Amino acid sequence: QILLQSGTITFFEPVVHENDTLFFGGYFEGYGTFRFSPSAQMEKDQLNRFFATDSLNREFEKILLFFTPTVYKQLTNKNSKSEIQGDLKDLQDEADKLYREVRRDGAYLYSFELLRNLIYPFGKEYFLASVKPANTDELIYLYNPYLREEVQFRKRFWEPGQNFIETINSYSQYNVDETYININGRDKKQLDTKTYSIDAQIDNNGNLTCKTEVTFEVISGPTQFIEVNLLPSLALDSIIDNKKNNVRFIREKLDVSFKNWETSQVGLLLDKPYMFGDTLQLTFYYNGEIAQKGMGELFIFAGAKWYPRYGFRDRAIFNMTFKTDKDYTFTSCGNKLSERKEGEYLVTKWNVIPEASNVSFSLGYMKKYLFEEDGLPPIEIFFSKELHNEIATYLAQDLIAIGKDMEKQIHEDISNATKTFNHYFGEYTNPKISVSEILMPHSEAFPGFIHLGFSTWINTDHWGNDRLLRAHETAHQWWGVGVGYQTYHDQWLSEGFAEYSALMYLQVVLGNEMFLDKLRDSRNNIYSARKFLFGSGAESGPIALGYRTSSTETAGDYGLIIYKKGAYVLHMLRNMLIDLKTMNEDVFLSMMREFYGSFRGKEATTQDFRRIAEKYAGIDLGWFFDQWVYHNYLPECEFKYNIEQDPTSGLYTAKCKVVTKKVPEGFKMYIPLELQIDNTSKAYIRLLIETNDFYFELPNLPQKPKKLVLNPFESVLAKINQ
């Protein structure tokens, strides 16, 4: 809610479209109030992390407004003082200051989206406000009906060396209750990407020159304004449509030192509106840096951002031709169709079928090592021993040893992880597995293709971290590449599942104790996030916040919450479904196989997974997902017990008490209790705890247990004092 209580609003000169005069913005000076309160509790909690309140009420003296004509009529009806008062130049300067702050947000093309809403109004009215409250940084509120999450609230973040716009809240107008069934909102995309035809040349300095032809099917019309994404380091020369006409486009400059980079967002204005069922073909011509050269090698940073992408994880068929230096080894996603020498160049052709949401390649002075084994597809390892021998000289100074035959060590983990996941989740479906070293710190998975970061090729550590990383990226062939995720709220279905799959692999090859140690490490890190000697910072957000778990108030939480806690959620489900008498896990594995089989090649949601989990659990799991995915409760339990013997029967009774703190009353946990009968035998029972003070007895025990242990398998993410 914005109240313009007293002052002057000056409207900008309107635009004219098809004889309609469209007022689109204005600047207000005076006295006003900005009030904002998100609808869902998850967003209220996020607002609280930044402002220590779940609803804002800020007074202001200046506000910049952008809107559609209906809002203009409301403003002119309620504000009679619309004439210009004071110096026009001063007003323009003040308005420009606020607009510069809006444009600082390189993630959005505000002027492009405003124009789209002016010409093609859709649903509720577009509205943007840039507010300058007294003594605080600028706030930006946006309602854009074309976005999947229509409501956006952002603030300027400034400290020495940093000045940017940070998203605080982002949510759908349809997410109005605490079930979070509609957390993903409604898909507003207007195009379905069908095919890519890519003709790329990469020189030996890491510069790309590319022609990419993309074919779309229009699934919602009229469509004349579209946005695509492209790596900021790539300069877009031109775009040509079906009729060989130049397509007008807009792209903002980025403030990057020594670089002439632009925003990844590109707004396209087509020459006419396209309607449902039409085919749209666009050809993009672009060039620029996708890698940096050092030590004679290319440090490729492009990932899957080197070609124009529409929508979120749109799947398409790819046909690609690459022209590269003949002295380099080149490999890519998909099937290699041909290879030939052309002067100083190597020309290779590839296709990626079935549809994929992201593709990439690797290039460098590498050698291919081919491993073939019955029951598995061929595994290709691309690796430069010569480079690592050179690096070994430098690492030896810090007493870091280079592992022997690293291509074999990498292959061993990729091969064994693939066998494990084939057995657990279902068969790997690509015709081969290609694994390439990239000279970057990160790793990333693509269809049938894995980028493994530099560090895991140095050696294999004794603590299981390298094996965990390799298995994690392999697991993405099932979770992330195989089963996709619909929005960032569901990204834990990729990263959390891949992380837990890797832990299951570690359990197979390094044993149960190493597996439990990794879970304990995750639990300790989750509980200790931003806990300092003299206080604590903002609490972590829930899994459903996705990438937004990492912010200026919660730095580093993305990996901790989406990967580690996401894995823990899957571990808790596994423990709920295990037969504690036989330790049989068929129910859990059947659940995972059905989820993989049902959603391979599709984008799944948390609710999709919940439905399958409920089928195998046989109960409503709404409480489980609410506690662990949509909230960030971290229970702390104190477990005490006393064992008494009946003097008449000689039988024993264990009288037990579990006190749970830091969670609301009614918080529910299925948690195993281990009875250590003697040094060689143990028994297990599963407790359902749903009160904060939980008392129970174990009567008629023929033998006095040596010890009782609550949560022996880390079955619940909880801190246990016992």
XYZ file of C-alpha atoms in Angstrom:
722
model
C 0.000 0.000 0.000
C 1.315 3.432 -0.971
C -0.302 6.533 0.507
C 0.527 9.888 -1.093
C -0.705 12.065 1.748
C 0.487 15.539 0.791
C 2.776 16.909 -1.878
C 3.088 17.099 -5.634
C 3.063 14.372 -8.252
C 4.493 15.215 -11.663
C 3.627 12.873 -14.521
C 6.059 12.069 -17.306
C 5.216 12.904 -20.896
C 2.956 10.091 -22.157
C 3.613 7.795 -25.094
C 1.166 7.377 -27.968
C 0.306 3.917 -29.284
C -2.303 3.415 -32.014
C -3.855 6.817 -31.233
C -4.047 6.012 -27.503
C -2.277 8.354 -25.102
C -0.648 6.212 -22.425
C 0.574 7.764 -19.179
C 3.178 5.452 -17.715
C 4.989 7.148 -14.833
C 5.496 10.007 -12.466
C 7.570 11.427 -9.656
C 6.204 12.461 -6.253
C 7.707 14.755 -3.628
C 6.012 15.406 -0.345
C 4.882 13.187 2.489
C 3.810 9.591 1.977
C 3.762 6.134 3.538
C 4.893 2.810 2.079
C 3.385 -0.322 3.638
C 4.257 -3.872 2.665
C 3.403 -7.244 4.182
C 3.870 -10.502 2.235
C 1.021 -12.990 2.128
C 2.772 -16.276 3.008
C 4.629 -16.940 6.260
C 7.783 -18.037 4.446
C 8.026 -14.596 2.842
C 7.167 -12.828 6.101
C 10.079 -14.668 7.717
C 12.364 -13.634 4.873
C 11.375 -9.986 5.281
C 12.100 -10.327 8.983
C 15.662 -11.484 8.280
C 16.412 -8.117 6.690
C 14.195 -5.668 8.570
C 13.489 -7.387 11.926
C 9.760 -7.150 11.187
C 7.346 -9.136 9.034
C 5.557 -6.010 7.781
C 7.006 -2.661 6.726
C 5.620 0.788 7.391
C 8.009 3.449 6.091
C 7.526 7.171 5.633
C 9.068 8.766 2.567
C 9.469 12.112 0.834
C 10.309 10.910 -2.685
C 8.915 8.131 -4.830
C 9.273 7.173 -8.495
C 6.263 5.400 -10.029
C 5.739 3.402 -13.234
C 2.316 2.069 -14.099
C -0.343 1.372 -16.718
C -3.171 3.819 -17.609
C -5.686 2.430 -15.110
C -3.351 3.314 -12.242
C -2.892 6.778 -13.763
C -6.645 7.344 -13.563
C -6.661 6.294 -9.914
C -3.834 8.704 -9.139
C -5.424 11.660 -10.914
C -8.760 11.015 -9.216
C -7.184 11.007 -5.770
C -4.532 13.690 -6.241
C -5.758 17.058 -7.459
C -2.301 18.625 -7.255
C -0.776 17.192 -10.404
C 0.673 20.440 -11.706
C 4.415 21.030 -11.745
C 5.655 23.025 -8.780
C 9.263 24.066 -8.414
C 12.123 23.793 -10.863
C 11.516 21.167 -13.571
C 15.252 20.467 -13.881
C 15.526 19.705 -10.147
C 12.544 17.358 -10.321
C 14.028 15.581 -13.316
C 17.378 15.163 -11.542
C 15.716 13.650 -8.473
C 13.621 11.293 -10.606
C 16.734 10.271 -12.555
C 18.528 9.400 -9.313
C 15.782 6.986 -8.307
C 15.582 5.525 -11.819
C 19.337 4.907 -11.841
C 18.871 2.820 -8.712
C 16.135 0.829 -10.440
C 18.378 0.219 -13.455
C 21.175 -0.902 -11.151
C 19.212 -4.140 -10.850
C 20.803 -5.912 -13.816
C 18.526 -8.930 -13.446
C 15.456 -7.172 -14.900
C 14.672 -5.070 -17.966
C 12.248 -2.681 -16.286
C 11.594 -0.341 -19.221
C 11.069 -3.285 -21.582
C 8.578 -4.927 -19.220
C 6.733 -1.637 -18.725
C 6.359 -1.241 -22.492
C 5.060 -4.799 -22.830
C 2.424 -4.145 -20.164
C 1.407 -0.847 -21.779
C 0.823 -2.405 -25.195
C -0.454 -5.822 -24.083
C -2.104 -5.453 -20.645
C -2.405 -8.802 -18.913
C -4.304 -9.581 -15.724
C -3.849 -7.113 -12.896
C -2.167 -3.783 -13.543
C 1.615 -3.446 -13.773
C 3.041 -1.258 -11.020
C 6.565 -0.307 -9.939
C 7.567 2.002 -7.099
C 11.085 3.110 -6.207
C 10.889 4.587 -2.713
C 13.483 6.628 -0.844
C 12.574 6.460 2.868
C 14.291 8.850 5.229
C 17.773 7.718 6.350
C 17.615 4.331 4.588
C 18.532 2.915 1.204
C 16.063 2.746 -1.669
C 13.266 0.175 -1.726
C 11.709 -1.191 -4.924
C 8.270 -2.774 -5.132
C 7.149 -4.416 -8.377
C 3.974 -6.108 -9.515
C 4.368 -7.564 -13.019
C 1.551 -9.869 -14.196
C 3.828 -11.437 -16.828
C 6.138 -12.897 -14.181
C 5.560 -16.303 -12.657
C 6.133 -14.636 -9.299
C 4.275 -11.407 -9.879
C 5.190 -9.714 -6.592
C 8.799 -8.590 -6.114
C 10.288 -6.547 -3.286
C 13.918 -5.431 -3.392
C 16.275 -3.105 -1.606
C 19.491 -1.382 -2.425
C 22.517 -2.848 -0.653
C 25.515 -0.614 -0.177
C 28.795 -0.996 1.637
C 32.311 0.015 0.579
C 33.028 -1.768 -2.689
C 29.476 -3.081 -3.142
C 26.388 -1.372 -4.488
C 23.583 -3.484 -5.933
C 19.869 -4.284 -5.753
C 19.010 -7.363 -3.696
C 15.779 -9.348 -3.872
C 14.106 -9.701 -0.484
C 10.699 -11.119 -1.453
C 9.465 -12.833 -4.593
C 6.182 -14.712 -4.684
C 3.106 -15.564 -6.694
C -0.207 -13.862 -6.077
C -1.712 -17.372 -6.030
C 0.416 -18.492 -3.064
C -2.041 -17.272 -0.448
C -2.109 -19.986 2.234
C 0.293 -22.065 4.293
C -0.091 -25.266 2.251
C 2.320 -23.863 -0.378
C 0.537 -25.919 -3.031
C 0.636 -22.857 -5.308
C 4.146 -21.732 -4.380
C 5.263 -22.045 -8.018
C 2.469 -19.806 -9.264
C 1.381 -20.162 -12.876
C 3.663 -20.660 -15.836
C 3.412 -17.505 -17.981
C 5.766 -18.511 -20.768
C 4.463 -17.751 -24.256
C 6.873 -19.880 -26.278
C 7.955 -23.511 -26.249
C 11.545 -23.989 -27.406
C 11.713 -26.828 -29.944
C 15.168 -26.940 -31.588
C 18.581 -25.289 -31.644
C 20.880 -25.261 -34.653
C 24.251 -23.906 -33.521
C 27.291 -23.077 -35.652
C 30.147 -22.066 -33.339
C 33.815 -21.227 -33.755
C 36.152 -20.972 -30.753
C 39.653 -19.573 -31.184
C 42.640 -20.564 -29.077
C 42.228 -17.481 -26.866
C 38.766 -18.516 -25.692
C 36.698 -16.243 -27.952
C 33.450 -17.540 -29.421
C 31.843 -16.498 -32.712
C 28.420 -18.054 -33.049
C 25.292 -18.276 -35.170
C 22.381 -19.890 -33.326
C 19.028 -20.588 -34.939
C 16.212 -21.272 -32.475
C 12.767 -22.570 -33.405
C 9.853 -21.849 -31.063
C 6.196 -22.794 -31.018
C 3.888 -20.042 -29.754
C 1.760 -21.447 -26.922
C 0.185 -18.186 -25.737
C -0.593 -15.144 -27.817
C -0.440 -12.415 -28.793
C 3.348 -12.580 -28.369
C 5.471 -9.662 -29.520
C 7.739 -9.049 -26.517
C 10.021 -11.873 -25.386
C 13.118 -12.136 -23.213
C 16.101 -14.445 -23.611
C 19.283 -14.861 -21.588
C 22.856 -14.834 -22.854
C 26.240 -14.806 -21.128
C 27.117 -11.156 -20.254
C 30.547 -11.431 -21.914
C 28.940 -12.221 -25.288
C 28.074 -9.234 -27.481
C 24.893 -9.684 -29.485
C 25.427 -8.376 -33.019
C 22.010 -8.983 -34.563
C 18.853 -11.102 -34.494
C 17.000 -12.162 -37.662
C 13.395 -13.449 -37.740
C 11.533 -15.885 -40.046
C 11.261 -13.283 -42.812
C 14.940 -12.270 -42.647
C 14.026 -9.014 -40.895
C 16.208 -7.529 -38.177
C 14.648 -7.871 -34.733
C 14.934 -4.882 -32.415
C 16.364 -5.720 -29.005
C 17.389 -4.021 -25.769
C 20.193 -4.923 -23.382
C 21.590 -2.908 -20.477
C 25.277 -2.201 -19.880
C 26.914 -3.802 -16.855
C 29.287 -1.941 -14.566
C 32.198 -4.384 -14.875
C 35.732 -3.047 -14.539
C 37.777 -3.306 -17.741
C 34.978 -5.253 -19.470
C 32.407 -4.120 -22.009
C 29.810 -6.568 -20.711
C 26.021 -6.345 -20.794
C 23.209 -7.886 -18.758
C 22.316 -11.503 -19.440
C 18.702 -10.418 -20.093
C 17.896 -9.439 -23.679
C 14.476 -7.997 -24.567
C 13.230 -8.671 -28.115
C 10.516 -6.637 -29.843
C 9.175 -8.646 -32.785
C 7.835 -6.908 -35.890
C 4.323 -8.267 -35.279
C 2.380 -10.198 -32.647
C 2.536 -13.986 -33.042
C -0.507 -16.055 -32.159
C -1.099 -19.486 -30.623
C 0.194 -22.276 -32.866
C 2.537 -20.047 -34.897
C 6.145 -21.059 -35.478
C 8.761 -18.448 -34.655
C 12.323 -18.857 -35.876
C 15.039 -16.500 -34.651
C 18.701 -16.469 -35.651
C 21.158 -14.889 -33.205
C 24.621 -13.661 -34.203
C 26.990 -12.991 -31.316
C 30.612 -13.166 -30.217
C 32.799 -12.706 -27.180
C 34.811 -14.290 -24.422
C 33.780 -17.665 -22.976
C 37.142 -18.639 -21.468
C 40.309 -17.086 -20.140
C 43.717 -18.374 -21.144
C 46.426 -19.241 -18.653
C 49.305 -21.721 -18.493
C 48.557 -22.486 -22.147
C 45.106 -23.820 -21.208
C 41.578 -22.410 -21.453
C 39.702 -21.684 -18.235
C 36.142 -22.067 -19.573
C 33.525 -20.173 -17.545
C 30.578 -20.289 -19.963
C 28.794 -23.355 -18.551
C 25.440 -23.574 -20.361
C 25.040 -19.813 -20.820
C 26.832 -19.549 -24.168
C 23.652 -19.796 -26.279
C 20.406 -17.750 -26.009
C 17.910 -19.376 -23.649
C 14.219 -18.679 -23.237
C 12.228 -19.464 -20.113
C 13.366 -21.576 -17.186
C 14.900 -24.953 -18.071
C 13.107 -25.182 -21.429
C 14.029 -28.521 -23.014
C 14.927 -28.699 -26.711
C 16.754 -30.781 -29.327
C 20.249 -29.504 -30.207
C 22.183 -29.794 -33.471
C 25.656 -28.293 -33.085
C 28.733 -27.709 -35.233
C 31.975 -26.597 -33.557
C 35.095 -25.292 -35.270
C 38.105 -25.310 -32.940
C 41.903 -25.256 -33.034
C 43.085 -28.634 -34.356
C 45.697 -28.883 -31.590
C 43.007 -28.869 -28.913
C 40.896 -31.833 -27.887
C 37.198 -31.006 -28.077
C 34.220 -32.827 -26.577
C 30.581 -31.981 -25.990
C 27.202 -33.243 -24.851
C 25.342 -35.669 -27.039
C 26.347 -37.854 -29.949
C 29.307 -37.018 -32.161
C 28.075 -37.337 -35.745
C 31.275 -36.473 -37.606
C 34.802 -35.125 -37.240
C 37.135 -33.697 -39.872
C 40.216 -31.496 -40.211
C 39.786 -28.230 -42.102
C 43.129 -26.431 -42.404
C 44.125 -25.310 -38.919
C 40.754 -26.274 -37.486
C 38.944 -29.324 -36.192
C 35.260 -29.430 -37.212
C 32.906 -31.660 -35.222
C 29.136 -32.132 -35.464
C 26.919 -33.202 -32.569
C 23.290 -33.694 -31.700
C 21.552 -33.951 -28.350
C 18.452 -36.160 -28.397
C 16.144 -36.484 -26.452
C 15.426 -32.911 -25.441
C 17.822 -31.306 -22.978
C 17.554 -28.185 -20.819
C 21.273 -27.348 -20.810
C 24.289 -28.327 -22.913
C 27.982 -27.515 -22.855
C 31.415 -28.589 -24.094
C 35.066 -28.800 -23.088
C 38.212 -27.758 -24.907
C 41.914 -27.995 -24.128
C 45.167 -29.946 -24.334
C 43.532 -33.087 -23.003
C 43.804 -36.753 -23.831
C 40.791 -39.035 -24.029
C 40.905 -42.198 -21.909
C 38.219 -44.708 -22.870
C 36.963 -47.283 -20.361
C 34.577 -50.044 -21.407
C 32.913 -52.494 -19.058
C 30.093 -55.001 -19.394
C 26.769 -53.677 -18.168
C 27.787 -50.015 -18.434
C 27.939 -47.501 -21.276
C 31.436 -46.445 -22.408
C 33.031 -43.923 -20.045
C 35.292 -41.253 -21.577
C 37.695 -39.378 -19.313
C 39.289 -36.187 -20.714
C 42.363 -35.191 -18.732
C 45.806 -33.607 -19.176
C 48.539 -35.487 -17.301
C 51.158 -33.101 -18.655
C 49.445 -30.113 -17.092
C 49.202 -31.857 -13.730
C 52.832 -32.912 -13.820
C 53.690 -29.248 -14.300
C 51.391 -28.217 -11.452
C 52.872 -30.896 -9.174
C 56.085 -28.874 -8.980
C 54.235 -25.941 -7.437
C 52.042 -28.022 -5.131
C 55.044 -29.939 -3.793
C 56.206 -26.719 -2.133
C 53.083 -26.894 0.054
C 53.511 -30.652 0.623
C 50.483 -31.464 -1.556
C 50.941 -34.694 -3.474
C 49.533 -35.335 -6.942
C 47.599 -38.584 -7.175
C 48.762 -41.328 -9.505
C 46.733 -42.159 -12.635
C 43.948 -39.756 -11.752
C 42.008 -40.714 -14.874
C 41.678 -44.216 -13.374
C 40.663 -42.893 -9.960
C 38.018 -40.647 -11.521
C 36.765 -43.517 -13.670
C 36.498 -45.813 -10.662
C 34.134 -43.439 -8.865
C 32.085 -42.590 -11.969
C 31.740 -46.270 -12.852
C 30.877 -47.483 -9.353
C 28.496 -44.591 -8.731
C 26.691 -45.371 -11.996
C 26.329 -49.033 -10.979
C 25.015 -47.983 -7.566
C 22.465 -45.547 -8.961
C 21.373 -47.989 -11.675
C 20.539 -50.429 -8.895
C 18.931 -47.896 -6.567
C 17.002 -45.626 -8.935
C 16.757 -47.114 -12.428
C 18.897 -47.543 -15.516
C 21.119 -44.784 -16.890
C 19.690 -43.877 -20.305
C 22.437 -42.072 -22.258
C 24.655 -44.036 -24.691
C 27.887 -42.892 -22.994
C 29.301 -40.922 -20.072
C 31.871 -38.229 -20.831
C 33.807 -36.621 -17.984
C 36.076 -33.656 -18.580
C 38.360 -31.711 -16.321
C 37.664 -27.982 -16.372
C 40.145 -25.508 -14.966
C 37.567 -23.891 -12.715
C 36.607 -24.450 -9.056
C 33.041 -25.594 -9.761
C 31.584 -28.757 -11.289
C 28.445 -29.118 -13.392
C 26.460 -31.903 -15.040
C 24.846 -31.988 -18.484
C 23.117 -34.806 -20.400
C 25.659 -37.638 -20.554
C 28.449 -35.156 -19.838
C 30.138 -33.951 -16.655
C 32.416 -30.987 -15.969
C 34.576 -31.863 -12.965
C 36.378 -28.953 -11.336
C 40.140 -28.824 -11.156
C 40.624 -29.697 -7.471
C 39.233 -33.236 -7.634
C 41.834 -34.178 -10.277
C 44.780 -33.437 -7.961
C 44.293 -36.441 -5.678
C 41.622 -38.412 -3.830
C 41.406 -37.275 -0.213
C 41.070 -39.696 2.716
C 37.895 -38.073 4.078
C 35.650 -38.986 1.151
C 35.104 -35.432 -0.117
C 36.456 -36.045 -3.631
C 34.496 -39.261 -3.999
C 31.402 -37.466 -2.741
C 31.835 -34.707 -5.351
C 32.324 -37.148 -8.230
C 29.313 -39.204 -7.181
C 27.216 -36.034 -6.728
C 27.835 -34.932 -10.316
C 27.188 -38.467 -11.571
C 23.908 -38.550 -9.625
C 22.735 -35.484 -11.542
C 22.190 -37.790 -14.516
C 19.217 -39.037 -12.474
C 18.360 -35.881 -10.507
C 18.616 -32.569 -12.352
C 19.399 -33.843 -15.852
C 17.050 -36.841 -15.796
C 14.338 -35.550 -13.462
C 14.282 -31.771 -13.716
C 12.730 -29.230 -11.369
C 9.976 -26.761 -12.188
C 11.191 -23.633 -10.358
C 13.917 -22.602 -7.952
C 11.595 -23.589 -5.084
C 12.060 -27.203 -6.241
C 15.812 -27.110 -6.867
C 16.481 -29.308 -3.851
C 14.992 -32.154 -5.943
C 18.170 -31.806 -8.012
C 20.914 -30.735 -5.607
C 19.615 -32.299 -2.389
C 18.810 -35.574 -4.151
C 22.201 -35.667 -5.899
C 23.941 -34.964 -2.592
C 22.087 -37.739 -0.791
C 22.649 -40.154 -3.676
C 26.365 -39.404 -3.347
C 26.150 -40.124 0.387
C 24.470 -43.456 -0.385
C 27.370 -44.212 -2.732
C 29.822 -43.302 0.019
C 27.938 -45.653 2.341
C 28.511 -48.481 -0.154
C 32.224 -47.903 -0.813
C 33.490 -46.448 2.485
C 31.081 -47.899 5.022
C 28.254 -46.847 7.290
C 30.364 -44.935 9.799
C 31.767 -42.598 7.131
C 28.203 -42.119 5.859
C 26.951 -41.181 9.335
C 29.971 -38.937 9.945
C 29.071 -36.904 6.846
C 25.480 -36.565 8.050
C 26.676 -35.449 11.486
C 28.938 -32.871 9.850
C 25.967 -31.555 7.869
C 23.803 -31.426 10.972
C 26.450 -29.576 12.964
C 26.982 -27.062 10.162
C 23.243 -26.453 9.796
C 22.862 -25.834 13.517
C 25.941 -23.643 13.799
C 25.235 -21.356 10.811
C 26.142 -17.783 11.842
C 26.390 -18.712 15.536
C 29.261 -16.654 16.914
C 30.946 -16.338 20.291
C 28.977 -13.259 21.330
C 25.704 -13.776 19.479
C 24.204 -14.951 16.227
C 23.200 -13.637 12.823
C 19.976 -14.106 10.887
C 18.581 -17.618 10.931
C 18.740 -19.654 7.741
C 15.783 -19.739 5.384
C 13.853 -22.882 4.428
C 14.705 -25.236 1.576
C 11.827 -23.863 -0.523
C 13.576 -20.479 -0.777
C 16.010 -22.061 -3.239
C 18.810 -19.741 -4.363
C 17.342 -16.976 -2.181
C 18.612 -18.814 0.912
C 21.931 -17.116 0.127
C 21.784 -13.373 0.724
C 23.720 -10.554 2.345
C 22.105 -11.613 5.632
C 22.542 -15.363 5.111
C 25.762 -15.718 3.119
C 26.757 -19.261 2.151
C 23.381 -20.798 2.908
C 22.637 -22.045 -0.606
C 25.010 -25.010 -0.364
C 24.203 -25.608 3.287
C 20.414 -25.603 2.933
C 19.710 -26.794 -0.618
C 22.468 -29.421 -0.765
C 23.062 -30.530 2.821
C 19.673 -30.010 4.421
C 17.949 -31.142 1.219
C 19.926 -34.395 1.451
C 18.963 -34.716 5.102
C 15.255 -34.486 4.226
C 15.643 -37.460 1.896
C 17.552 -39.301 4.625
C 14.676 -38.715 7.058
C 12.188 -40.161 4.567
C 14.449 -43.151 4.020
C 14.518 -43.790 7.763
C 10.747 -43.425 8.068
C 10.279 -46.116 5.418
C 12.941 -48.593 6.535
C 11.845 -51.794 8.296
C 13.620 -51.501 11.655
C 13.356 -55.232 12.319
C 14.973 -56.411 9.087
C 16.574 -53.140 7.870
C 14.918 -53.811 4.521
C 14.799 -50.700 2.303
C 12.645 -51.928 -0.570
C 9.887 -49.399 0.127
C 12.244 -46.410 -0.037
C 14.016 -47.653 -3.161
C 10.697 -48.409 -4.879
C 9.602 -44.847 -4.115
C 12.778 -43.424 -5.653
C 12.477 -45.633 -8.748
C 8.881 -44.566 -9.306
C 9.762 -40.892 -8.942
C 12.623 -41.262 -11.428
C 10.576 -43.323 -13.878
C 7.557 -41.013 -13.698
C 9.418 -37.721 -14.148
C 12.488 -38.540 -16.236
C 12.603 -35.944 -18.998
C 10.110 -33.728 -17.144
C 10.235 -30.907 -14.603
C 9.012 -32.154 -11.219
C 7.734 -30.180 -8.239
C 8.010 -30.752 -4.518
C 4.290 -31.554 -4.531
C 4.876 -34.229 -7.200
C 7.453 -35.878 -4.983
C 5.219 -35.531 -1.942
C 2.396 -37.420 -3.687
C 4.683 -40.348 -4.508
C 6.192 -40.321 -1.005
C 2.694 -40.448 0.524
C 1.833 -43.429 -1.660
C 4.695 -45.430 -0.165
C 4.454 -44.060 3.370
C 0.722 -44.748 3.474
C 0.050 -41.517 5.385
C -0.446 -37.806 4.720
C 3.000 -36.176 4.727
C 1.839 -32.570 4.607
C 3.239 -32.021 8.100
C 6.635 -33.435 7.047
C 7.091 -31.147 4.047
C 5.723 -28.178 5.974
C 8.250 -28.668 8.787
C 11.317 -29.516 6.742
C 10.890 -27.886 3.302
C 8.688 -24.819 3.843
C 9.930 -23.890 7.318
C 13.305 -23.950 8.989
C 12.560 -25.549 12.335
C 15.620 -27.006 14.046
C 14.555 -29.102 17.053
C 16.746 -29.523 20.107
C 15.895 -32.571 22.216
C 16.884 -33.695 25.687
C 16.486 -37.426 26.273
C 16.488 -38.910 29.779
C 15.516 -42.340 31.012
C 15.469 -44.476 34.126
C 15.303 -48.279 34.209
C 13.489 -49.935 37.110
C 13.063 -53.620 37.975
C 9.812 -55.074 39.271
C 10.778 -57.018 42.433
C 7.959 -59.502 41.892
C 8.310 -60.411 38.216
C 11.948 -59.505 37.804
C 11.063 -57.676 34.585
C 12.395 -54.235 33.741
C 10.629 -51.035 32.730
C 12.365 -48.140 31.020
C 10.715 -44.825 31.886
C 11.684 -42.240 29.281
C 11.213 -38.541 28.639
C 11.998 -36.451 25.556
C 11.792 -32.667 25.900
C 11.863 -30.853 22.549
C 12.674 -27.159 22.253
C 12.907 -24.543 19.474
C 9.839 -25.911 17.645
C 6.090 -25.189 17.940
C 3.785 -27.487 19.890
C 2.593 -30.295 17.642
C 5.922 -30.616 15.827
C 6.105 -34.235 14.700
C 9.042 -36.653 14.483
C 9.296 -40.364 13.699
C 12.513 -41.207 15.472
C 14.173 -44.584 16.186
C 15.224 -45.656 19.665
C 18.072 -48.128 19.991
C 18.082 -50.608 22.888
C 21.571 -51.937 23.447
C 20.758 -55.262 25.106
C 24.370 -56.299 25.593
C 27.681 -55.946 23.776
C 26.491 -57.918 20.743
C 22.742 -57.438 20.342
C 20.536 -54.416 19.711
C 16.848 -53.829 19.138
C 15.032 -50.871 17.599
C 11.619 -49.285 17.939
C 10.205 -46.263 16.124
C 8.707 -43.497 18.251
C 6.190 -40.921 17.101
C 6.901 -37.735 19.034
C 4.331 -34.962 18.556
C 4.382 -33.115 21.879
C 7.190 -31.013 23.278
C 7.116 -32.976 26.547
C 6.898 -36.619 25.553
C 6.774 -39.396 28.154
C 6.749 -43.094 27.352
C 7.550 -46.427 28.946
C 9.040 -49.667 27.689
C 7.542 -52.285 30.035
C 8.204 -55.994 30.591
C 11.798 -56.055 29.417
C 13.270 -59.473 30.309
C 16.787 -58.058 30.490
C 18.074 -54.700 31.610
C 19.307 -52.804 28.534
C 22.884 -51.692 28.700
C 22.001 -48.348 27.115
C 19.212 -46.516 25.268
C 20.171 -44.290 22.329
C 17.743 -41.884 20.674
C 18.229 -41.175 16.956
C 21.170 -43.578 16.423
C 21.098 -43.311 12.601
C 20.697 -39.519 12.376
C 17.136 -40.373 11.337
C 15.853 -36.900 12.243
C 17.658 -33.604 11.792
C 17.825 -32.763 15.482
C 20.351 -31.873 18.133
C 20.066 -34.596 20.786
C 21.366 -34.176 24.320
C 21.442 -37.630 25.913
